[in-house]
mmCIF file of C-alpha atoms in Angstrom:
data_model
loop_
_atom_site.group_PDB
_atom_site.id
_atom_site.type_symbol
_atom_site.label_atom_id
_atom_site.label_comp_id
_atom_site.label_asym_id
_atom_site.label_seq_id
_atom_site.Cartn_x
_atom_site.Cartn_y
_atom_site.Cartn_z
ATOM 1 C CA GLU A 21 -3.052 -18.647 22.470
ATOM 2 C CA LEU A 22 -5.385 -16.261 24.055
ATOM 3 C CA LEU A 23 -2.712 -14.937 26.464
ATOM 4 C CA ILE A 24 -0.278 -13.959 23.153
ATOM 5 C CA VAL A 25 -3.813 -12.463 21.601
ATOM 6 C CA GLU A 26 -4.165 -10.094 24.519
ATOM 7 C CA GLN A 27 -0.609 -9.098 23.970
ATOM 8 C CA LEU A 28 -0.894 -8.124 20.241
ATOM 9 C CA GLN A 29 0.448 -4.802 19.088
ATOM 10 C CA MET A 30 1.653 -3.142 15.853
ATOM 11 C CA ASN A 31 5.116 -3.329 17.360
ATOM 12 C CA ASN A 32 5.136 -7.439 17.580
ATOM 13 C CA VAL A 33 2.411 -8.473 15.177
ATOM 14 C CA VAL A 34 5.180 -9.941 12.956
ATOM 15 C CA ASP A 35 6.818 -11.640 15.423
ATOM 16 C CA ILE A 36 3.576 -13.556 16.567
ATOM 17 C CA LEU A 37 2.358 -13.931 13.169
ATOM 18 C CA LYS A 38 5.744 -15.891 12.018
ATOM 19 C CA PHE A 39 5.711 -17.932 15.529
ATOM 20 C CA SER A 40 2.290 -18.741 14.677
ATOM 21 C CA TYR A 41 2.909 -19.755 11.004
ATOM 22 C CA GLY A 42 6.136 -21.850 12.352
ATOM 23 C CA HIS A 43 4.320 -23.575 14.850
ATOM 24 C CA ASN A 44 1.098 -23.884 12.957
ATOM 25 C CA LEU A 45 -1.019 -22.369 15.359
ATOM 26 C CA VAL A 46 -3.807 -21.800 12.836
ATOM 27 C CA ASN A 47 -6.077 -19.583 15.245
ATOM 28 C CA LEU A 48 -3.580 -17.394 16.091
ATOM 29 C CA LYS A 49 -2.269 -16.740 13.040
ATOM 30 C CA ARG A 50 -5.806 -16.101 11.681
ATOM 31 C CA PHE A 51 -5.919 -13.538 14.155
ATOM 32 C CA CYS A 52 -2.692 -11.770 13.457
ATOM 33 C CA LEU A 53 -3.478 -11.666 9.734
ATOM 34 C CA HIS A 54 -7.005 -9.938 10.821
ATOM 35 C CA PHE A 55 -5.130 -7.764 13.050
ATOM 36 C CA ILE A 56 -3.274 -6.631 10.233
ATOM 37 C CA LYS A 57 -5.843 -6.193 7.950
ATOM 38 C CA SER A 58 -7.664 -4.097 10.309
ATOM 39 C CA ASN A 59 -4.771 -1.687 10.889
ATOM 40 C CA TYR A 60 -3.618 -1.974 6.974
ATOM 41 C CA GLN A 61 -2.603 1.657 6.864
ATOM 42 C CA LYS A 62 -0.756 1.778 10.177
ATOM 43 C CA PHE A 63 0.945 -1.663 9.592
ATOM 44 C CA CYS A 64 2.331 -0.281 6.302
ATOM 45 C CA GLU A 65 3.645 2.996 7.689
ATOM 46 C CA THR A 66 5.969 1.098 10.218
ATOM 47 C CA SER A 67 9.043 -1.528 9.488
ATOM 48 C CA GLN A 68 7.165 -4.776 10.437
ATOM 49 C CA MET A 69 7.305 -5.594 6.631
ATOM 50 C CA ILE A 70 10.762 -5.876 6.516
ATOM 51 C CA HIS A 71 10.742 -8.574 8.721
ATOM 52 C CA LEU A 72 8.499 -10.949 6.305
ATOM 53 C CA GLU A 73 11.224 -10.774 3.629
ATOM 54 C CA ASN A 74 12.102 -14.133 4.226
ATOM 55 C CA CYS A 75 8.525 -15.158 4.675
ATOM 56 C CA PRO A 76 7.359 -14.907 0.530
ATOM 57 C CA ASP A 77 4.275 -17.302 2.050
ATOM 58 C CA LEU A 78 2.963 -14.549 4.518
ATOM 59 C CA LEU A 79 3.810 -12.102 2.474
ATOM 60 C CA LEU A 80 1.546 -13.154 -0.104
ATOM 61 C CA GLU A 81 -1.042 -13.571 2.353
ATOM 62 C CA ILE A 82 -1.167 -10.049 3.680
ATOM 63 C CA MET A 83 -1.118 -9.004 0.068
ATOM 64 C CA MET A 84 -4.407 -11.208 -0.644
ATOM 65 C CA ILE A 85 -6.109 -9.902 2.825
ATOM 66 C CA SER A 86 -5.367 -6.365 1.773
ATOM 67 C CA LEU A 87 -6.821 -6.718 -1.602
ATOM 68 C CA ASN A 88 -9.786 -8.862 0.009
ATOM 69 C CA LEU A 89 -9.099 -11.816 -1.664
#
């Protein structure tokens, strides 16, 4: 997981988030969500959100962290 975290960028965070969710990699998922929250404005300016259209649970989590819930 640490090797993946080091490669985390705006253009791959959604793919890594989906991978972590699908493989129950809790720490990696948590780091991805933290990365998104820390870069939320940039994240919203990219087309990454569209890649989550089939992942309503992850979209909800992103919405919740963006609102600090």
